[in-house]
XYZ file of C-alpha atoms in Angstrom:
570
model
C -106.943 -1.866 -84.651
C -107.104 -3.672 -81.582
C -104.565 -5.440 -81.359
C -102.140 -2.469 -81.968
C -104.132 -0.987 -79.104
C -103.298 -4.005 -76.865
C -99.262 -4.091 -78.181
C -99.353 -0.397 -76.676
C -101.048 -1.344 -73.713
C -98.299 -3.812 -72.904
C -95.517 -1.323 -73.265
C -97.028 0.286 -70.487
C -95.257 -1.187 -67.018
C -97.494 -1.983 -64.371
C -96.051 -4.247 -61.722
C -99.019 -3.708 -59.035
C -101.340 -4.780 -61.385
C -99.143 -8.172 -61.990
C -99.016 -8.525 -58.572
C -102.468 -8.205 -58.325
C -103.218 -10.536 -60.844
C -100.927 -13.329 -58.995
C -102.445 -12.632 -55.653
C -102.244 -15.533 -52.835
C -105.117 -15.979 -50.952
C -103.268 -16.362 -47.587
C -102.049 -12.521 -48.019
C -106.214 -11.629 -47.518
C -106.326 -11.544 -44.224
C -103.487 -8.888 -43.702
C -104.491 -7.112 -46.469
C -107.915 -6.197 -45.363
C -106.866 -5.673 -41.580
C -103.850 -3.448 -42.945
C -106.556 -1.245 -44.848
C -109.094 -0.942 -42.081
C -106.291 0.218 -39.396
C -105.017 2.639 -42.397
C -107.961 4.622 -43.400
C -109.023 4.635 -39.714
C -105.701 6.574 -39.351
C -105.334 8.544 -42.573
C -109.194 10.098 -42.319
C -108.127 12.540 -39.754
C -104.608 13.134 -40.962
C -105.592 13.476 -44.435
C -108.022 15.982 -43.730
C -104.999 17.744 -41.296
C -102.932 17.908 -44.291
C -105.510 19.233 -46.405
C -106.039 21.988 -43.995
C -102.133 22.112 -44.137
C -101.979 22.178 -48.109
C -104.392 25.558 -47.807
C -107.440 23.465 -48.921
C -110.497 22.454 -47.566
C -109.817 19.691 -45.067
C -112.338 17.686 -47.012
C -109.984 17.663 -50.234
C -107.556 15.925 -47.952
C -109.608 13.120 -48.212
C -110.512 13.044 -51.726
C -107.080 13.489 -53.156
C -106.092 10.423 -51.648
C -108.499 8.396 -53.502
C -106.967 8.845 -57.180
C -103.482 7.926 -55.991
C -104.642 4.770 -53.993
C -105.873 3.244 -57.502
C -103.216 4.729 -59.684
C -100.702 3.589 -57.474
C -102.142 -0.024 -56.994
C -101.287 -0.488 -60.905
C -98.323 1.389 -61.754
C -96.378 1.243 -58.386
C -93.234 -1.461 -57.651
C -93.897 -1.225 -53.937
C -96.805 -3.763 -52.752
C -96.699 -1.924 -49.276
C -96.210 1.476 -49.990
C -98.876 3.831 -49.169
C -99.525 7.537 -51.182
C -101.339 10.136 -50.778
C -101.198 13.547 -48.928
C -98.190 14.037 -46.843
C -96.747 16.269 -45.193
C -93.716 17.833 -46.690
C -95.303 18.231 -50.017
C -98.665 19.684 -48.315
C -96.712 22.744 -46.836
C -94.782 23.057 -49.426
C -98.112 23.471 -51.871
C -99.098 26.001 -49.357
C -96.216 27.716 -49.511
C -96.441 27.959 -53.293
C -99.649 28.839 -54.140
C -100.279 31.385 -51.370
C -98.786 34.211 -52.853
C -100.736 33.591 -56.200
C -104.462 33.587 -54.915
C -106.220 33.565 -50.982
C -106.746 29.961 -49.027
C -109.750 27.892 -49.991
C -110.540 29.924 -52.842
C -111.905 28.597 -56.069
C -108.959 30.025 -57.297
C -106.846 28.018 -54.661
C -107.787 24.875 -55.724
C -107.869 24.982 -58.766
C -103.917 26.068 -58.440
C -103.160 23.182 -56.681
C -104.863 21.068 -58.926
C -102.250 22.285 -61.412
C -99.457 22.375 -59.142
C -100.274 18.488 -58.971
C -100.681 18.136 -62.689
C -97.653 19.823 -63.392
C -95.839 18.048 -60.832
C -96.857 14.618 -62.641
C -95.584 15.695 -65.880
C -91.932 16.192 -64.389
C -92.199 12.835 -62.590
C -93.156 11.458 -65.783
C -90.752 13.421 -67.809
C -87.766 11.929 -65.625
C -89.458 8.396 -65.976
C -88.734 8.765 -69.349
C -85.313 10.584 -69.334
C -83.938 7.883 -66.941
C -83.729 10.306 -63.726
C -84.465 8.243 -60.812
C -80.974 8.223 -59.963
C -81.529 12.079 -59.148
C -83.333 10.844 -55.608
C -79.484 10.224 -54.679
C -78.342 14.135 -54.755
C -79.953 13.971 -51.466
C -77.808 12.499 -49.110
C -78.904 11.140 -45.718
C -77.487 14.199 -44.001
C -79.249 16.392 -46.193
C -82.487 14.637 -45.437
C -82.469 14.507 -41.803
C -81.373 18.218 -42.012
C -84.478 19.023 -44.489
C -87.138 16.963 -42.728
C -86.203 18.600 -39.843
C -86.868 21.982 -41.170
C -89.965 20.903 -42.915
C -91.232 19.653 -39.599
C -90.546 23.052 -37.423
C -92.251 24.886 -40.367
C -95.854 22.290 -39.723
C -95.178 23.184 -35.903
C -95.095 26.890 -36.656
C -98.340 27.014 -39.243
C -100.232 25.224 -36.677
C -99.787 26.736 -33.649
C -102.467 29.307 -33.866
C -104.729 26.886 -34.804
C -104.434 25.155 -31.627
C -105.078 28.357 -29.515
C -107.296 30.198 -32.281
C -104.799 33.248 -32.500
C -104.113 35.315 -35.833
C -100.712 34.500 -36.637
C -99.760 37.149 -39.441
C -96.191 36.221 -39.433
C -95.236 33.044 -42.482
C -91.877 33.253 -41.373
C -91.243 29.816 -38.580
C -89.052 32.121 -36.099
C -91.825 35.376 -36.190
C -94.560 33.014 -35.831
C -93.013 31.286 -32.460
C -92.441 34.666 -31.632
C -95.632 36.009 -32.364
C -97.765 33.008 -30.645
C -95.619 33.548 -27.349
C -96.396 37.654 -27.964
C -100.137 36.715 -27.777
C -100.779 33.820 -25.598
C -102.362 35.607 -23.485
C -105.236 36.046 -26.718
C -105.838 32.349 -26.953
C -109.062 31.526 -27.162
C -109.671 29.068 -23.972
C -111.588 26.074 -24.841
C -109.735 25.868 -28.260
C -106.623 25.795 -26.540
C -107.305 23.487 -24.096
C -108.898 20.927 -26.645
C -105.812 21.304 -28.905
C -103.461 20.599 -25.490
C -105.659 17.575 -24.449
C -105.613 16.227 -27.635
C -101.937 16.585 -27.808
C -101.413 14.911 -24.636
C -103.607 12.018 -25.758
C -101.441 11.403 -29.053
C -98.225 11.194 -27.451
C -99.267 9.162 -24.225
C -101.158 6.585 -26.275
C -99.729 6.168 -29.668
C -96.264 5.224 -28.409
C -97.941 2.764 -26.146
C -100.428 0.994 -28.719
C -98.581 1.944 -32.132
C -101.352 -0.592 -33.727
C -104.477 1.239 -32.735
C -105.618 4.544 -35.170
C -105.069 6.575 -31.959
C -105.296 9.606 -34.372
C -108.675 9.456 -35.189
C -109.728 8.021 -31.570
C -108.713 11.619 -30.260
C -110.454 13.478 -33.168
C -113.221 11.298 -32.655
C -113.419 12.182 -28.392
C -112.864 15.821 -29.707
C -115.709 15.739 -31.658
C -117.700 13.907 -28.645
C -116.847 16.909 -26.736
C -117.704 19.431 -29.151
C -121.099 17.753 -29.507
C -121.592 17.318 -26.049
C -120.536 20.487 -24.400
C -121.659 22.802 -27.816
C -118.202 23.948 -28.032
C -118.791 25.305 -31.469
C -121.326 27.247 -30.255
C -118.686 28.691 -27.852
C -115.779 29.579 -30.478
C -114.159 26.362 -31.307
C -113.765 26.296 -35.081
C -115.017 23.315 -36.686
C -114.689 21.986 -40.074
C -117.939 22.560 -41.089
C -120.420 21.244 -43.583
C -119.016 19.115 -46.011
C -120.045 18.990 -49.718
C -122.022 15.945 -50.990
C -120.502 13.413 -53.084
C -116.745 12.530 -54.347
C -114.098 14.431 -56.275
C -115.297 14.654 -59.868
C -113.335 15.545 -63.120
C -112.540 18.760 -63.361
C -109.690 20.686 -65.506
C -108.241 23.498 -64.042
C -108.804 26.908 -65.512
C -106.041 28.585 -65.739
C -103.528 31.280 -67.626
C -100.539 30.492 -68.956
C -98.787 33.290 -66.474
C -99.889 30.986 -63.474
C -98.489 28.145 -65.165
C -95.103 29.306 -65.570
C -95.147 30.684 -61.943
C -95.796 27.364 -60.792
C -93.312 25.260 -62.335
C -90.517 26.144 -60.185
C -92.221 25.185 -57.159
C -93.358 21.794 -59.004
C -89.965 20.969 -59.255
C -88.963 21.081 -56.238
C -92.205 19.422 -55.055
C -91.021 16.465 -57.136
C -87.628 16.258 -56.184
C -88.705 15.794 -52.845
C -92.052 14.246 -53.102
C -90.217 11.793 -55.270
C -86.855 11.096 -52.652
C -89.400 10.376 -50.050
C -91.405 8.179 -51.861
C -88.181 5.783 -53.234
C -86.604 5.774 -50.082
C -89.699 4.529 -48.025
C -89.757 2.246 -50.485
C -86.920 1.029 -50.367
C -86.536 1.311 -46.398
C -89.213 -1.653 -46.851
C -88.128 -3.844 -49.309
C -84.815 -4.028 -47.512
C -86.576 -4.960 -44.942
C -89.079 -7.426 -46.257
C -86.813 -8.882 -48.588
C -87.876 -7.470 -52.381
C -86.952 -4.849 -54.666
C -88.497 -2.011 -56.280
C -87.959 -0.160 -59.315
C -86.879 3.581 -58.071
C -87.245 4.391 -62.295
C -90.819 3.260 -61.748
C -91.215 4.710 -58.712
C -91.247 8.427 -60.670
C -93.660 7.245 -63.402
C -95.917 6.081 -60.584
C -96.017 8.791 -58.414
C -96.283 10.873 -61.748
C -99.289 9.391 -62.909
C -100.781 9.382 -59.379
C -100.489 13.348 -58.844
C -101.308 13.968 -62.510
C -104.531 12.054 -62.350
C -105.214 13.862 -58.544
C -104.771 17.183 -59.824
C -107.473 16.233 -62.698
C -109.362 14.959 -59.726
C -109.630 18.341 -57.729
C -106.504 17.152 -55.826
C -103.342 18.403 -54.823
C -99.146 17.354 -54.857
C -98.905 13.901 -52.919
C -96.014 11.739 -51.941
C -95.767 8.369 -49.832
C -96.718 8.199 -46.152
C -94.190 6.528 -44.314
C -96.167 6.880 -40.875
C -99.031 4.820 -42.607
C -96.489 2.741 -44.379
C -95.271 1.349 -41.119
C -99.081 0.651 -39.881
C -99.520 -1.828 -42.794
C -96.512 -3.375 -42.378
C -96.993 -4.066 -38.793
C -100.597 -5.732 -39.590
C -99.082 -7.880 -42.487
C -99.950 -5.828 -45.724
C -98.369 -7.998 -48.771
C -100.136 -5.858 -51.576
C -101.534 -3.022 -52.755
C -105.060 -4.388 -52.162
C -104.815 -3.256 -48.288
C -104.716 0.400 -50.242
C -107.807 -0.546 -52.362
C -109.951 -1.466 -48.680
C -108.458 2.075 -47.426
C -109.964 3.218 -50.355
C -113.529 1.931 -50.310
C -113.629 2.606 -46.330
C -112.827 6.276 -46.798
C -115.383 6.741 -49.323
C -118.065 4.831 -47.105
C -117.311 7.631 -44.814
C -117.461 10.743 -47.573
C -120.967 9.050 -48.661
C -122.471 7.857 -45.571
C -120.906 9.830 -42.153
C -120.246 13.403 -43.320
C -122.000 14.888 -40.572
C -119.402 13.418 -38.189
C -116.668 14.590 -40.274
C -118.414 18.083 -39.832
C -117.536 18.368 -36.360
C -114.250 17.864 -35.795
C -112.431 20.232 -34.007
C -110.115 22.366 -36.532
C -107.425 22.299 -33.489
C -107.479 18.436 -33.387
C -106.446 18.543 -36.729
C -103.770 21.040 -35.834
C -102.834 19.276 -32.934
C -102.352 16.322 -35.475
C -100.098 18.231 -37.803
C -97.616 19.343 -34.794
C -97.847 15.615 -33.144
C -96.678 14.423 -37.215
C -94.476 17.073 -37.726
C -92.060 15.984 -34.442
C -92.103 12.488 -35.707
C -89.963 14.274 -38.732
C -87.560 15.275 -36.220
C -84.660 12.494 -36.201
C -82.673 13.574 -32.984
C -81.481 9.917 -32.800
C -79.947 10.089 -36.041
C -78.786 13.866 -35.543
C -76.691 12.556 -32.362
C -75.210 9.355 -34.639
C -74.638 12.040 -37.107
C -72.747 14.095 -34.391
C -70.679 10.800 -33.437
C -70.159 9.577 -36.982
C -68.552 12.680 -38.600
C -68.947 16.201 -37.881
C -69.005 17.370 -41.130
C -71.968 15.583 -41.773
C -73.793 16.718 -39.050
C -73.002 20.397 -40.030
C -74.622 19.856 -43.034
C -78.046 18.836 -41.456
C -78.021 21.461 -39.296
C -77.339 24.033 -42.083
C -80.230 22.483 -44.189
C -82.749 22.938 -41.415
C -81.557 26.613 -41.025
C -81.558 27.259 -44.629
C -85.237 25.716 -45.013
C -86.738 27.841 -41.777
C -84.841 31.533 -42.910
C -85.227 31.132 -46.741
C -88.503 30.001 -48.875
C -88.849 26.464 -48.326
C -88.424 25.946 -52.344
C -84.765 27.632 -51.887
C -84.621 25.548 -48.980
C -84.902 22.122 -51.283
C -81.937 24.239 -54.011
C -80.096 24.622 -50.583
C -80.635 21.241 -49.813
C -79.752 19.222 -53.249
C -76.627 22.411 -53.519
C -75.329 21.224 -50.771
C -74.989 17.558 -51.361
C -73.974 18.254 -54.852
C -70.946 20.295 -53.097
C -70.474 17.016 -50.629
C -70.213 14.730 -53.231
C -67.981 17.495 -55.120
C -65.703 17.961 -51.776
C -65.585 14.387 -51.487
C -64.241 13.391 -55.070
C -61.304 16.380 -55.005
C -60.372 15.331 -52.106
C -60.416 11.650 -51.544
C -58.289 9.588 -49.425
C -54.890 8.790 -50.800
C -52.312 6.378 -49.519
C -48.658 5.078 -50.080
C -48.806 1.204 -49.713
C -46.090 -0.763 -47.985
C -45.360 -3.565 -45.916
C -46.840 -4.785 -42.134
C -44.660 -6.626 -40.326
C -46.476 -10.096 -39.621
C -49.650 -8.784 -42.013
C -49.905 -10.540 -45.484
C -50.475 -8.129 -48.196
C -49.906 -4.231 -48.835
C -51.184 -1.955 -46.415
C -51.504 1.948 -46.060
C -48.234 3.434 -43.953
C -50.199 5.732 -42.343
C -52.506 2.890 -40.542
C -49.916 1.017 -39.302
C -46.917 1.366 -36.597
C -44.129 -0.627 -38.209
C -45.289 -0.293 -41.733
C -42.487 0.574 -44.524
C -42.155 1.413 -47.685
C -40.131 -0.925 -50.437
C -37.073 1.343 -51.011
C -37.128 3.027 -54.074
C -40.556 2.163 -54.634
C -43.659 4.357 -53.852
C -47.047 2.106 -55.115
C -49.750 5.044 -54.410
C -53.339 4.630 -54.767
C -55.931 7.213 -55.256
C -58.742 6.439 -53.736
C -61.612 8.320 -56.316
C -62.154 8.153 -60.034
C -59.586 10.684 -61.366
C -61.530 13.621 -63.155
C -61.085 17.609 -64.154
C -62.084 18.141 -60.134
C -59.838 16.338 -58.750
C -56.675 16.281 -61.566
C -54.644 19.281 -59.818
C -54.740 17.256 -56.296
C -54.328 13.782 -57.461
C -50.894 15.476 -59.326
C -49.777 17.311 -56.584
C -50.702 14.969 -53.426
C -48.636 12.056 -55.793
C -45.251 14.637 -55.865
C -45.681 15.011 -52.373
C -45.895 11.127 -52.018
C -42.612 10.555 -53.805
C -40.971 13.622 -51.475
C -41.528 12.399 -48.480
C -39.672 9.084 -48.887
C -36.005 8.925 -47.697
C -34.036 6.962 -50.144
C -34.032 7.867 -53.370
C -37.218 6.673 -55.569
C -36.652 4.956 -58.589
C -39.815 3.220 -59.622
C -44.095 5.285 -58.960
C -46.206 2.429 -59.508
C -49.937 3.826 -59.500
C -52.382 1.402 -58.230
C -55.732 2.081 -60.463
C -57.828 -0.205 -58.446
C -59.881 2.810 -57.345
C -60.458 3.914 -60.602
C -63.407 2.972 -62.850
C -63.108 5.754 -65.533
C -61.664 8.882 -66.510
C -61.766 12.382 -67.950
C -59.549 13.685 -70.480
C -58.366 16.644 -67.859
C -56.866 13.632 -65.789
C -55.338 11.839 -68.605
C -53.420 15.066 -69.880
C -52.309 15.709 -65.947
C -51.143 11.670 -65.858
C -49.383 13.332 -69.367
C -47.487 15.340 -67.141
C -47.028 13.459 -64.076
C -44.951 10.693 -66.132
C -43.328 13.614 -68.022
C -42.284 15.355 -64.795
C -40.817 11.886 -63.366
C -39.100 10.526 -66.637
C -37.225 14.607 -66.029
C -36.088 13.111 -62.679
C -35.257 9.300 -64.049
C -38.546 7.738 -62.271
C -39.812 5.324 -64.055
C -44.012 5.204 -64.086
C -46.068 2.198 -63.989
C -49.302 1.615 -63.716
C -51.254 -1.258 -62.027
C -54.727 -3.065 -61.592
C -55.687 -1.134 -64.702
C -59.701 -2.095 -65.809
C -59.964 -3.216 -69.438
C -62.263 -0.566 -69.676
C -59.874 2.492 -68.326
C -57.096 0.641 -70.258
C -59.273 1.417 -73.304
C -59.672 5.163 -72.415
C -56.183 5.409 -71.883
C -55.894 4.393 -75.120
C -58.444 6.177 -77.137
C -56.835 9.241 -75.895
C -53.278 8.382 -76.805
C -51.505 7.658 -73.134
C -50.480 4.357 -74.093
C -48.886 5.046 -77.588
C -45.503 5.521 -76.022
C -46.029 4.011 -73.205
C -43.909 0.302 -72.367
C -46.917 -2.293 -72.618
C -44.449 -4.388 -70.029
C -45.557 -0.997 -67.394
C -48.801 -1.961 -67.038
C -49.259 -4.919 -64.323
C -52.067 -6.752 -63.196
C -51.378 -7.111 -59.949
C -49.645 -5.479 -57.350
C -47.119 -8.212 -57.288
C -46.182 -8.426 -60.167
C -45.065 -4.536 -60.153
C -43.359 -5.521 -57.230
C -41.528 -8.069 -58.768
C -40.538 -6.211 -61.610
C -39.201 -3.320 -59.853
C -36.891 -5.926 -58.168
C -35.673 -7.566 -60.713
C -34.901 -4.545 -62.548
C -33.377 -3.126 -59.421
C -30.931 -6.439 -59.140
C -30.269 -5.630 -62.848
C -29.121 -1.559 -62.479
C -27.044 -3.021 -59.139
C -25.429 -5.287 -61.517
C -24.797 -3.292 -64.209
């Protein structure tokens, strides 16, 4: 029985545990320093994200403890910091708000349930090896989506920094309502919130390795204590429950579960995309590899475990990962150090946390949101390709004017449409010779380039499939019609084609027959072995002369010239 259990356990991949078991002593200083600094940064940040998610601020700290331990064992990145994050926090609030009043027991149960559903979805994705789905969110879509999320975050905090009741839930209406009610702002709260924002913007860039958000909140807390601002109407976190989060199975109905599934799918997609993209970025920077599919498992188990411990959906934090990296983190020991520091604060420093002003937490959320709007990337997209810039802008607008989860669907849909547009209307080329330049080149790219008289060498720069079969055929015939001399041979350069579907094969049949009717020889070059076998299985090669398939373009040209010469001699 014991052997069987050990054998089954060994089948569960735990790359993080393996990394810790081979821990190098020289990593210790960097991991400890990174862990303590990250803890100082995440305490006010996670409390702010708890507020953003609609739960008690302290629940933001509770929600970071289980993921830190779980990811340490299951994660493939030695540097990624996971826990409460802005995008998943605001998506949690949007998903649960229609079902329960904020910060109620029912709300907390639904948030925990949502985390568990997100976890199950990620684990199912891992079992189905669906890690590649993160690639459906192209960079322009992600840039636009995160900008939209950032603006929603800012809109949701405007009322808190001025203690203004904002009734609207839509960004543009929130901004309009805030401006209209600005004269009703609570002056001490508003001044405090603005001062914290100024402090964050002024000092965080100047001292990037210091826990500036913690310093800002501590200074504002000192101001609350000295000037009795809590008695003058400045809202504070208030009394924090003693102890740590404990195991609880959410008590919810089947109807509530079904109502959260669609939201959980959106959160899982966004959370995983953020998780794997951040992990890849640091893996590339520091020359190691991560396993995209393993990240699905790690995120899934972390979310499920978090739901069982009174948490809410979580993802990765780019800002905390950056801080850890800058201070020399080498393994997930830094997360365990940060976790111990958070537990110490929860056990012994609750009176200090209770005086944290909510306006300061709101200012931290606004500050963090501004970091999600990558203006430089928008400019880069505009300069690179206008269509990708437009995609980013449309995604941002879709997130702002629709339900945020609809925005996720729009983002994924736009990514797929963009992909299909590239496959359905790819670049193509007629190849020819260029004076003084070896090889064959796209005649559109070079002045003075010419085709070989009587021969069209055509390249279609995408895999042939149902989406582009007719486009391929039309453009092939147009390339022949564009020639000034009668075409005798049409050579299809297949170097960009690694696979083909039956629709495209039938189109090849049609093209070959139409060319034969015009006394044009159809030939193929650079056909890969897998593609050759697919053509053979489909019957395309049954009546196709073997000598009309050439390994290289040079051999195809030589064969054409030889046949052309023979025809002239005859």
